[in-house]
Coordinates of C-alpha atoms in Angstrom, one line a residue:
X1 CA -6.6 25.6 9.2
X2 CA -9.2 22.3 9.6
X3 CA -7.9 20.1 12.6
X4 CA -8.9 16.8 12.8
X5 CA -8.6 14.6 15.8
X6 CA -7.2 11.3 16.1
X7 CA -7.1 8.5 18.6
X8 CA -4.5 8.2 21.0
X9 CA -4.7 5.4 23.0
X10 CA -2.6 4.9 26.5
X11 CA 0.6 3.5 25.7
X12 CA 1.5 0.0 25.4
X13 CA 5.1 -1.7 25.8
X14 CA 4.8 -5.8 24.7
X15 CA 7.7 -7.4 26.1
X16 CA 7.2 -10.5 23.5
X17 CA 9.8 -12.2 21.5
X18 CA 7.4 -13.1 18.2
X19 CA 8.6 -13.4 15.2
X20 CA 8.0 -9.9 12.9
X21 CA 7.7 -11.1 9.5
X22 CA 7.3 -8.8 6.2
X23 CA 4.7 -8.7 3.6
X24 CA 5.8 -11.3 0.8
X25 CA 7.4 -13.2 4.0
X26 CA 10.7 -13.6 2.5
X27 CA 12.2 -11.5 5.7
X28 CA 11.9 -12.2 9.8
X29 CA 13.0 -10.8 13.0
X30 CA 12.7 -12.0 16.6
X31 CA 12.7 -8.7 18.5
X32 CA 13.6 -8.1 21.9
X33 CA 10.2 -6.4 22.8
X34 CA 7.6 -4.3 20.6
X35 CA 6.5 -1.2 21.7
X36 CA 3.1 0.8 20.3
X37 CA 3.7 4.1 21.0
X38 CA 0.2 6.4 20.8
X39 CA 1.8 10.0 20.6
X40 CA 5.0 11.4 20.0
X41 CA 5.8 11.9 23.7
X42 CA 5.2 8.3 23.8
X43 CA 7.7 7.3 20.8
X44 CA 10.3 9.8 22.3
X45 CA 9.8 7.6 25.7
X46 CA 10.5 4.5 23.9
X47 CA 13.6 5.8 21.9
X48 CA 15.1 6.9 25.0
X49 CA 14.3 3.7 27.2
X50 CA 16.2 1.4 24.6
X51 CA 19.3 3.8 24.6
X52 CA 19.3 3.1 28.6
X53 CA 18.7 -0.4 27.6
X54 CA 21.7 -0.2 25.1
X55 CA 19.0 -1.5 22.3
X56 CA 18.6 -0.8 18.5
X57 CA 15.1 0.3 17.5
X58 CA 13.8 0.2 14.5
X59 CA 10.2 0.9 13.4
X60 CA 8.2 -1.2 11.3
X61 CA 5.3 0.1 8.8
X62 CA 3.1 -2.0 7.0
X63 CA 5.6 -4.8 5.9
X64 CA 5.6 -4.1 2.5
X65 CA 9.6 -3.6 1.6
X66 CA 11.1 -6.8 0.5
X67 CA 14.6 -5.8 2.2
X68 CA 15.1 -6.4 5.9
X69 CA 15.0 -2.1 6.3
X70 CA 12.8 -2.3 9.3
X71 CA 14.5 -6.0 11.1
X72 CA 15.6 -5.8 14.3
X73 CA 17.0 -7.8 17.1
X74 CA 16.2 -5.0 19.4
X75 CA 13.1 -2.7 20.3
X76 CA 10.4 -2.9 17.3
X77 CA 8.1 0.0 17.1
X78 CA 4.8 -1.0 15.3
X79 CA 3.3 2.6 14.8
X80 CA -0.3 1.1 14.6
X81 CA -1.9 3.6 17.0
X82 CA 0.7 6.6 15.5
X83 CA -1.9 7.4 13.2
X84 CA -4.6 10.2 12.3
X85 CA -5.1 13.3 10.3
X86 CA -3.4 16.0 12.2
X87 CA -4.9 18.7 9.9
X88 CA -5.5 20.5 7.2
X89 CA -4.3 23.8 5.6
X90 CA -5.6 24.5 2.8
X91 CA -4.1 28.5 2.3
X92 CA -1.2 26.5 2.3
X93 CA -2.3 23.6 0.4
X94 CA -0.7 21.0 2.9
X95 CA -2.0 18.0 5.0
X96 CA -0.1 16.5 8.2
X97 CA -0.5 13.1 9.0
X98 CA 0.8 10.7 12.0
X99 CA 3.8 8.4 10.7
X100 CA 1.8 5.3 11.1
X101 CA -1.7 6.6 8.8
X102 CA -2.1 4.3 5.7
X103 CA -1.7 5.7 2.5
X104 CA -5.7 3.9 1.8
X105 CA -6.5 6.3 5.0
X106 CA -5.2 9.6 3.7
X107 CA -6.3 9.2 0.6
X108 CA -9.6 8.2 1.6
X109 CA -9.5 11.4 3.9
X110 CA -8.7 13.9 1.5
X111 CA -11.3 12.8 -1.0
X112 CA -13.3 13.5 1.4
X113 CA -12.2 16.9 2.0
X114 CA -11.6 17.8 -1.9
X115 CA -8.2 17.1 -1.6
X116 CA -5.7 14.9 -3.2
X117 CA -1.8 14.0 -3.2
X118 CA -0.2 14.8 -7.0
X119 CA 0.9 11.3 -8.0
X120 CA 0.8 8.3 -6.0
X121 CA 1.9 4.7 -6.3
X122 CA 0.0 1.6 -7.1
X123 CA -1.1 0.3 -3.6
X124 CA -2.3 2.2 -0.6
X125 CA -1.1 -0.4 1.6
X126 CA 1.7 1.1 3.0
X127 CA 2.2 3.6 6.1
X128 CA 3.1 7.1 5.3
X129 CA 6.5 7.0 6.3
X130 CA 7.1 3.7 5.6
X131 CA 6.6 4.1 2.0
X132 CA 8.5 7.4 1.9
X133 CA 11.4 6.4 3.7
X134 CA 11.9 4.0 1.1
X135 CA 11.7 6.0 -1.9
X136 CA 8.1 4.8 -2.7
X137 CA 7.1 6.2 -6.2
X138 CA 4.4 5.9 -9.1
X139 CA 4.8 7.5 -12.6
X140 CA 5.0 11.0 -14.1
X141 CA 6.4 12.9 -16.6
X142 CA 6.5 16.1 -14.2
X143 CA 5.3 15.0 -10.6
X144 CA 8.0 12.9 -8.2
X145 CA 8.1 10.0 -5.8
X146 CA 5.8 10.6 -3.0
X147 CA 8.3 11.6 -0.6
X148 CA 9.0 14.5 -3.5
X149 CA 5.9 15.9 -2.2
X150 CA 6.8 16.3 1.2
X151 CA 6.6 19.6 2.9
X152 CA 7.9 19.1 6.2
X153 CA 8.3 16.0 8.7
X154 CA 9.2 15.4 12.3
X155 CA 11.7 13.2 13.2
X156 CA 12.6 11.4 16.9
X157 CA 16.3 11.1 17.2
X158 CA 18.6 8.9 19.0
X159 CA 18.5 10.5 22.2
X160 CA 14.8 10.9 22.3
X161 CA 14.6 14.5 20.7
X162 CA 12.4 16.1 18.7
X163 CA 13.5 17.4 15.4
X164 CA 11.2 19.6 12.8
X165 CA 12.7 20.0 9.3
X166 CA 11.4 21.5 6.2
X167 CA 12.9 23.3 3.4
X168 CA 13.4 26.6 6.2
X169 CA 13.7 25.0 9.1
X170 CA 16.3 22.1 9.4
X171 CA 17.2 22.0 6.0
X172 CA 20.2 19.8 5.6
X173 CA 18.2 17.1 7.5
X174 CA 15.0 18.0 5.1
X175 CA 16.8 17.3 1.9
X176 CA 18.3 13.7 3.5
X177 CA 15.6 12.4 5.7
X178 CA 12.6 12.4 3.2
X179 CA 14.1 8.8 1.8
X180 CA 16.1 8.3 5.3
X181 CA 15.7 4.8 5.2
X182 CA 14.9 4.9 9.2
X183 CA 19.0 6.0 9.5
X184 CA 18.2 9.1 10.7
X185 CA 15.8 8.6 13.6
X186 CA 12.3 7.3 13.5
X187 CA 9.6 9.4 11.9
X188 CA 6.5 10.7 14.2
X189 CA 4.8 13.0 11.4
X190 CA 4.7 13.9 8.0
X191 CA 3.3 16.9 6.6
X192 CA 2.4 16.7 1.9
X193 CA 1.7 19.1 -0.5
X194 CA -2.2 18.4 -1.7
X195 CA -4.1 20.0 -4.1
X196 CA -8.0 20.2 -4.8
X197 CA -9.5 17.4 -5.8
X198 CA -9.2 16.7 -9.7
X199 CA -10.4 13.4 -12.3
X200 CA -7.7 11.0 -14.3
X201 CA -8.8 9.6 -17.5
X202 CA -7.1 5.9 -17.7
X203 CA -6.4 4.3 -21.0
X204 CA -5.1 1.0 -21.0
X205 CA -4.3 -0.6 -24.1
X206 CA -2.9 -3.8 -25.3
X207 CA 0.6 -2.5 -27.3
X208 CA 3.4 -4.8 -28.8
X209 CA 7.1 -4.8 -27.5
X210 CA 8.3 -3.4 -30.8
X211 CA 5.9 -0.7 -30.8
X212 CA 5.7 0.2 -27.2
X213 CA 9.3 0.6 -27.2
X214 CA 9.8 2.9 -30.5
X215 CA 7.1 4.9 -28.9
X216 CA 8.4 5.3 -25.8
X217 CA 9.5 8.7 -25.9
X218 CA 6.1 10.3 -27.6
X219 CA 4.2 8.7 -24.8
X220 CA 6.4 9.6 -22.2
X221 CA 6.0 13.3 -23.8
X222 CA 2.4 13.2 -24.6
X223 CA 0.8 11.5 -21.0
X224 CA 1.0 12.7 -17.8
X225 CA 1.9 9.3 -16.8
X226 CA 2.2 6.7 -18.5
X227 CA 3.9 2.8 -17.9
X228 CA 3.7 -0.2 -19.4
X229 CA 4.3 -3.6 -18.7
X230 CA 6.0 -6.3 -20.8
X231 CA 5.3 -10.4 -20.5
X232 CA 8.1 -12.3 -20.5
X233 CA 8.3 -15.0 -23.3
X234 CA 5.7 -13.1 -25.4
X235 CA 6.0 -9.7 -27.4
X236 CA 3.0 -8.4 -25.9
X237 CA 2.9 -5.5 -23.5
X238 CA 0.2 -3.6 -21.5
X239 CA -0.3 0.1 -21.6
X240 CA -1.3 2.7 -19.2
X241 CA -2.3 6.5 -19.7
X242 CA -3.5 8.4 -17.1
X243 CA -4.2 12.0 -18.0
X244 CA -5.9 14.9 -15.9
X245 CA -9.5 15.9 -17.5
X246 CA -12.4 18.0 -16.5
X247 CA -14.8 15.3 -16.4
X248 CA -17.3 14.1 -16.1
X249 CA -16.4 11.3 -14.2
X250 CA -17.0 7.9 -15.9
X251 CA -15.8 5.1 -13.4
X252 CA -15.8 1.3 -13.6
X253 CA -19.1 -0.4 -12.9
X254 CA -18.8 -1.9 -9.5
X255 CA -19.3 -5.2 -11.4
X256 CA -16.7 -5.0 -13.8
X257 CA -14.4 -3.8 -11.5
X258 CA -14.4 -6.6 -9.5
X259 CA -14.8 -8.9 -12.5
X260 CA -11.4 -7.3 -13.8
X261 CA -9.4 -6.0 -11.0
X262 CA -10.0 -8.6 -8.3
X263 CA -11.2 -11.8 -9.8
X264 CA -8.9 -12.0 -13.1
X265 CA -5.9 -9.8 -12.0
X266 CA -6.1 -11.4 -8.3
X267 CA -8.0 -14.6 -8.0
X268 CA -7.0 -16.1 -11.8
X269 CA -3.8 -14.7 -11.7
X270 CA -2.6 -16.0 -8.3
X271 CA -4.8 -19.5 -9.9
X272 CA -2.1 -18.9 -12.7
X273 CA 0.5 -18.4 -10.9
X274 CA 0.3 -21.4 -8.5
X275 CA 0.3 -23.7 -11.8
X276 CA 3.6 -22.0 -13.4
X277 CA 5.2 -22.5 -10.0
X278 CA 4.7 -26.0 -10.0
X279 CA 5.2 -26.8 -13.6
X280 CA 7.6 -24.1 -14.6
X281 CA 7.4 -25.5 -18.1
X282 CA 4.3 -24.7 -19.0
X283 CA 4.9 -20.6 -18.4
X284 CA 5.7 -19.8 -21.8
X285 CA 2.4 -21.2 -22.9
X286 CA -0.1 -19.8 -20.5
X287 CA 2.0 -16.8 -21.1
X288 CA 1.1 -16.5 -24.9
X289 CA -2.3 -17.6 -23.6
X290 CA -3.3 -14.6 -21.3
X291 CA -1.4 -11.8 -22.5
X292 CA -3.4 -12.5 -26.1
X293 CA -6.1 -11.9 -23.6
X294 CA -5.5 -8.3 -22.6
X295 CA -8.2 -5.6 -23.9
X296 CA -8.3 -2.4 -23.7
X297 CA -10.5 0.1 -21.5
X298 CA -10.8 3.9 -20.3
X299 CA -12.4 5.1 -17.3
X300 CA -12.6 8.0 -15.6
X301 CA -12.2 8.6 -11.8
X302 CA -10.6 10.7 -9.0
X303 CA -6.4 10.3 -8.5
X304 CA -6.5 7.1 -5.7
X305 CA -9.1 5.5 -7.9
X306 CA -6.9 5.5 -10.6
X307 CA -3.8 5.2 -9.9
X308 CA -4.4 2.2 -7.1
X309 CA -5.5 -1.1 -7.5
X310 CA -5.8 -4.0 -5.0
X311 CA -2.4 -6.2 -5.1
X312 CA -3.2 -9.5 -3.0
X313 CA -1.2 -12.0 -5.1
X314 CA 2.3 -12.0 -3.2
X315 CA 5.3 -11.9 -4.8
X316 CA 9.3 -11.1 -4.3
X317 CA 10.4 -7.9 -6.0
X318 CA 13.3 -6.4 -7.5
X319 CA 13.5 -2.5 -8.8
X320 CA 16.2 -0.7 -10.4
X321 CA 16.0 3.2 -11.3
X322 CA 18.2 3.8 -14.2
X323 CA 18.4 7.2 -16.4
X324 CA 15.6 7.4 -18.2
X325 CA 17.8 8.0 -21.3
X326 CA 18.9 4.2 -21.0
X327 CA 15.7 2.7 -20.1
X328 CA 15.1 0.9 -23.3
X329 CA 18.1 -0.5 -23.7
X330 CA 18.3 -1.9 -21.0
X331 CA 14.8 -3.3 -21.3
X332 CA 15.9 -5.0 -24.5
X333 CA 18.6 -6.2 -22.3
X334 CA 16.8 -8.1 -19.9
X335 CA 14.2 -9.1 -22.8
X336 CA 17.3 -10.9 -24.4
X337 CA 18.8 -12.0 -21.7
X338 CA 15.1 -13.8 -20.6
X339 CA 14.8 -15.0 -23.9
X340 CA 18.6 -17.2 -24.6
X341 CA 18.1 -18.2 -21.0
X342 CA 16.4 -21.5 -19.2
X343 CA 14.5 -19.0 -17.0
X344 CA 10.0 -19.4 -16.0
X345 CA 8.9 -15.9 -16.0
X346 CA 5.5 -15.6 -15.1
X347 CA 5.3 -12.1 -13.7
X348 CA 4.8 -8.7 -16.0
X349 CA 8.5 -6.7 -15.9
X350 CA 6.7 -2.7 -15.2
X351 CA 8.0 0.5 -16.5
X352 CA 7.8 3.5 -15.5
X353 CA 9.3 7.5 -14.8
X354 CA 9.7 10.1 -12.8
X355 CA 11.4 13.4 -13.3
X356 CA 14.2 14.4 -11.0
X357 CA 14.1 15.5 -7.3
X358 CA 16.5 16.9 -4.9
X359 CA 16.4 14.3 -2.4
X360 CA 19.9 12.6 -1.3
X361 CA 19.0 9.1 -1.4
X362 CA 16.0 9.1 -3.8
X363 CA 16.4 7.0 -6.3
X364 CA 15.8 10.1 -8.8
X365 CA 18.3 12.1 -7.0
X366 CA 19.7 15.0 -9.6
X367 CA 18.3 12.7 -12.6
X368 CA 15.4 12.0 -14.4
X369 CA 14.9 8.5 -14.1
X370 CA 13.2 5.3 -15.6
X371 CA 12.3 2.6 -13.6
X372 CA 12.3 -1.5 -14.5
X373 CA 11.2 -4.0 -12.0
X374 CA 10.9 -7.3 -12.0
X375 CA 9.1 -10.0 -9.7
X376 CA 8.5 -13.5 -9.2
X377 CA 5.5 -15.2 -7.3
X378 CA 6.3 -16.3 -3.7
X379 CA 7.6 -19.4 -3.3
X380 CA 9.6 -19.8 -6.9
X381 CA 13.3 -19.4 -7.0
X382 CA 14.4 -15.9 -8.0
X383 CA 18.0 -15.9 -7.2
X384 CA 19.2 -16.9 -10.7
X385 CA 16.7 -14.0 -12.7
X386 CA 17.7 -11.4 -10.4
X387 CA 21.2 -11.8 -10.1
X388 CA 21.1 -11.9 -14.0
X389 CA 18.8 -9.2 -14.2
X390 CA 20.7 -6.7 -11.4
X391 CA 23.6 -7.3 -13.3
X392 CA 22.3 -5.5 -16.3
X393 CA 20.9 -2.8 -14.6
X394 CA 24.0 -2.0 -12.9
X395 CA 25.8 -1.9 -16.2
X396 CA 23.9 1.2 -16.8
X397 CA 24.6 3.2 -13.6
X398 CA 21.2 1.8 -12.1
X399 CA 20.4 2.4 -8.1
X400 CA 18.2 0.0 -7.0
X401 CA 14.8 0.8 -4.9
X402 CA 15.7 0.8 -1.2
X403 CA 12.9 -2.2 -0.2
X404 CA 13.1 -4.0 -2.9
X405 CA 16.0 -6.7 -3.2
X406 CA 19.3 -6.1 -4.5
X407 CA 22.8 -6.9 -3.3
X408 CA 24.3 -3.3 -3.8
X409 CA 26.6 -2.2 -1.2
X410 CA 28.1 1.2 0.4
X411 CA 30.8 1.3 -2.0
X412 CA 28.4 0.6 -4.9
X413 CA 26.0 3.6 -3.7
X414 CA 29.0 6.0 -2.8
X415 CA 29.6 5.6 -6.6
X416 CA 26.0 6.7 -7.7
X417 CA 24.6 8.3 -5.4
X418 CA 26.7 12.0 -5.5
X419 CA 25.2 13.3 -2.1
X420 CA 25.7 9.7 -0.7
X421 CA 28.4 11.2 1.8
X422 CA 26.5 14.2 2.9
X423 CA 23.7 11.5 4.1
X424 CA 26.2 9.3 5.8
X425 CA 27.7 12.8 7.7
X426 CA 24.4 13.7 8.4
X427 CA 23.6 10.2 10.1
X428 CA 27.1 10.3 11.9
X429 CA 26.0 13.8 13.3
X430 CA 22.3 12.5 14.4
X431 CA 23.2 8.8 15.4
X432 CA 26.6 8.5 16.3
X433 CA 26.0 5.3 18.3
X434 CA 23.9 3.7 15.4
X435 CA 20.6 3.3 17.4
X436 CA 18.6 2.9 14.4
X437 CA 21.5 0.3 12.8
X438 CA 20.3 -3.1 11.7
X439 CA 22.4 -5.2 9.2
X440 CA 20.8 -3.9 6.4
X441 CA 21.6 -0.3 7.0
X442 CA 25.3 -1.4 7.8
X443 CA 25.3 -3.0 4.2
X444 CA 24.2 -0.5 2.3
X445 CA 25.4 2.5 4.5
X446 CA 28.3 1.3 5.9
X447 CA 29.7 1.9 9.7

């Protein structure tokens, strides 16, 4: 076993009453105090001073869930120095990282060490826990959501405690607390499954709607992952293969990448963007415009390198997980719906999958699962597109991603979720005086 030492600085209480505010800015909090805990002694410290308090805590990662999941009017834990490599065993093919590590960190880590996480999502923005305790995923035809590749985690609970659960050691609290939505206490560590080090081949290709869709099952089949993503007011979709290969590496030049994955899919886009906002008409037209501008390319590069890309043009999300049986109709759905409607779409809808897990509130709980989501560029009114599109996704048993928006409520998830009430038991048992309650838990949990 490698061990690799992180910084701890001294602990820092901030008695301050700022305003928190998320990612895509769409959600804000006015805290009592902020607290930066540097170890887990330190977190344990400040979970038990706001129960003397009579406080709510909640912990706040990188900002990225569009939901208020993290608000609170109480004690906000910012886990910036909660971070670090723990270490490294590679008999057993696991990493442990501090709660507060960036996805972009590990990663970056591992590579270094010839290691590398199965599947991942498509920013590395996020904190480790942050992005599993929302049900964070990418694509696969056989590898999971990220926190399906958890081995083991620590967990702080309301009275200050220190709880270890795997699959042998805590194991009711394992199979709810790896999505636990920060119900369950606050997370100190996680511990992943890695694997050596290993090159994607990436195939994106320009594809229409038609075909895309009456191929979807062969390329689900055929790809280790694949997704796509459709344009609204245009028949023209995007296409993305990754697939495991020996080599030898071929990656973007340094030039072209930039040239393609920062200054036309960040600087022109958020250019385009700003124009559609304000004149709405003319989104069908640029629309036809730049999707007749897609082209195809293949590259070659380790897992973080492919599967990531830089995501700087803000936006308000919505994601619904729906069985991967009923994914394309209810694509055609929404396409329809978009279509006889008065609604400005200038944002892709993505596709994707992952196979089934047995975690109680992942969104591919005990089914295989397709995933549609769609988004709108900050600042443009959503509330008409979602509504219309959550509708439709409910029709077909959908469970929405945990921080992304959706109205769902308790009784809506007690109805798809079948281990929903072994989750809220398991909460009862571990926070009985809901110290990690905020109103979105009490929404989609219940009291």
């Amino acid at each position: 076993m490698a061990t690799i030492g992180s910084s701890a600085p001294r602990h820092r209480a901030n008695p301050r009453t700022a305003v928190w505010r998320n990612w895509a800015g769409n959600v804000t909090a006015r805290p009592v105090r902020e607290a930066t805990p540097a170890s887990v002694e330190e977190l344990r410290t400040v979970v038990r001073q706001a129960a003397e308090d009579g406080l709510t805590v909640k912990a706040a990662g990188s900002g990225h869930s569009f939901t208020a999941a993290a608000a609170t009017g109480g004690v906000l834990i910012r886990p910036d120095r909660l971070t670090g490599i723990r270490s490294i065993d590679r008999a057993a093919g696991t990493v442990t990282v501090e709660a507060g590590t960036r996805l972009r960190t590990m990663n970056l880590a591992l590579a270094q060490y010839g290691l590398s996480l199965t599947n991942m999502g498509d920013i590395m923005e996020q904190t480790v826990a942050g992005a599993t305790s929302t049900g964070t995923h990418g694509t696969g035809r056989a590898s999971g959501a990220i926190a399906a590749q958890i081995r083991g985690l620590e967990l702080v609970t309301a009275d200050g405690s220190l709880l270890r659960c795997s699959a042998t050691e805590n194991p009711e609290v394992f199979a709810a607390a790896r999505v636990g939505l920060g119900a369950l206490g606050v997370v100190s560590a996680i511990t992943f499954a890695v694997e050596p080090l290993f090159l994607l081949t990436a195939r994106e290709e320009p594809m229409t709607f038609d075909k895309v869709t009456a191929a979807f099952d062969e390329l689900h089949a055929d790809n280790d992952h694949f997704e796509f993503y459709w344009f609204p007011h245009t028949d023209s979709c995007n296409t993305l293969r990754n697939n495991r290969t020996v080599g030898p590496p071929a990656p973007l030049g340094r030039l072209k990448g930039w040239f393609e994955d920062e200054f036309l899919a960040n600087g022109v886009f958020q250019a385009l963007n700003s124009v559609c906002r304000a004149v709405p008409a003319a989104v069908p037209a640029i629309a036809q415009i730049t999707s007749r501008g897609l082209s195809a390319r293949t590259y070659t590069d380790i897992p973080h390198k492919v599967f990531t890309s830089p995501r700087r043009v803000r936006m308000i999300e919505m994601e619904y997980a729906v069985p991967r049986e009923a994914v394309l109709d209810t694509l055609r759905e929404l396409k329809a719906m978009v279509e006889r409607s008065d609604l400005r779409i200038s944002f892709p809808v993505e596709v994707r999958t992952t196979p089934a897990d047995d975690i109680a509130l992942s969104t591919a709980s005990g089914r295989d699962s397709a995933y549609i989501a769609v988004h709108v560029y900050r600042g443009t009114p959503y509330q008409q597109y979602f509504a219309e599109a959550e509708r439709i996704f409910v029709a077909h048993e959908g469970r929405p991603h945990w921080g992304k928006l959706h109205s769902r409520d308790a009784a809506h998830f007690a109805d798809v979720y079948p281990r929903f009430g072994e989750f809220t038991a398991l909460r009862d048992r571990l926070d009985p005086d809901r110290r990690f309650a905020n109103a979105y838990l009490r929404r989609v949990l219940g009291d």
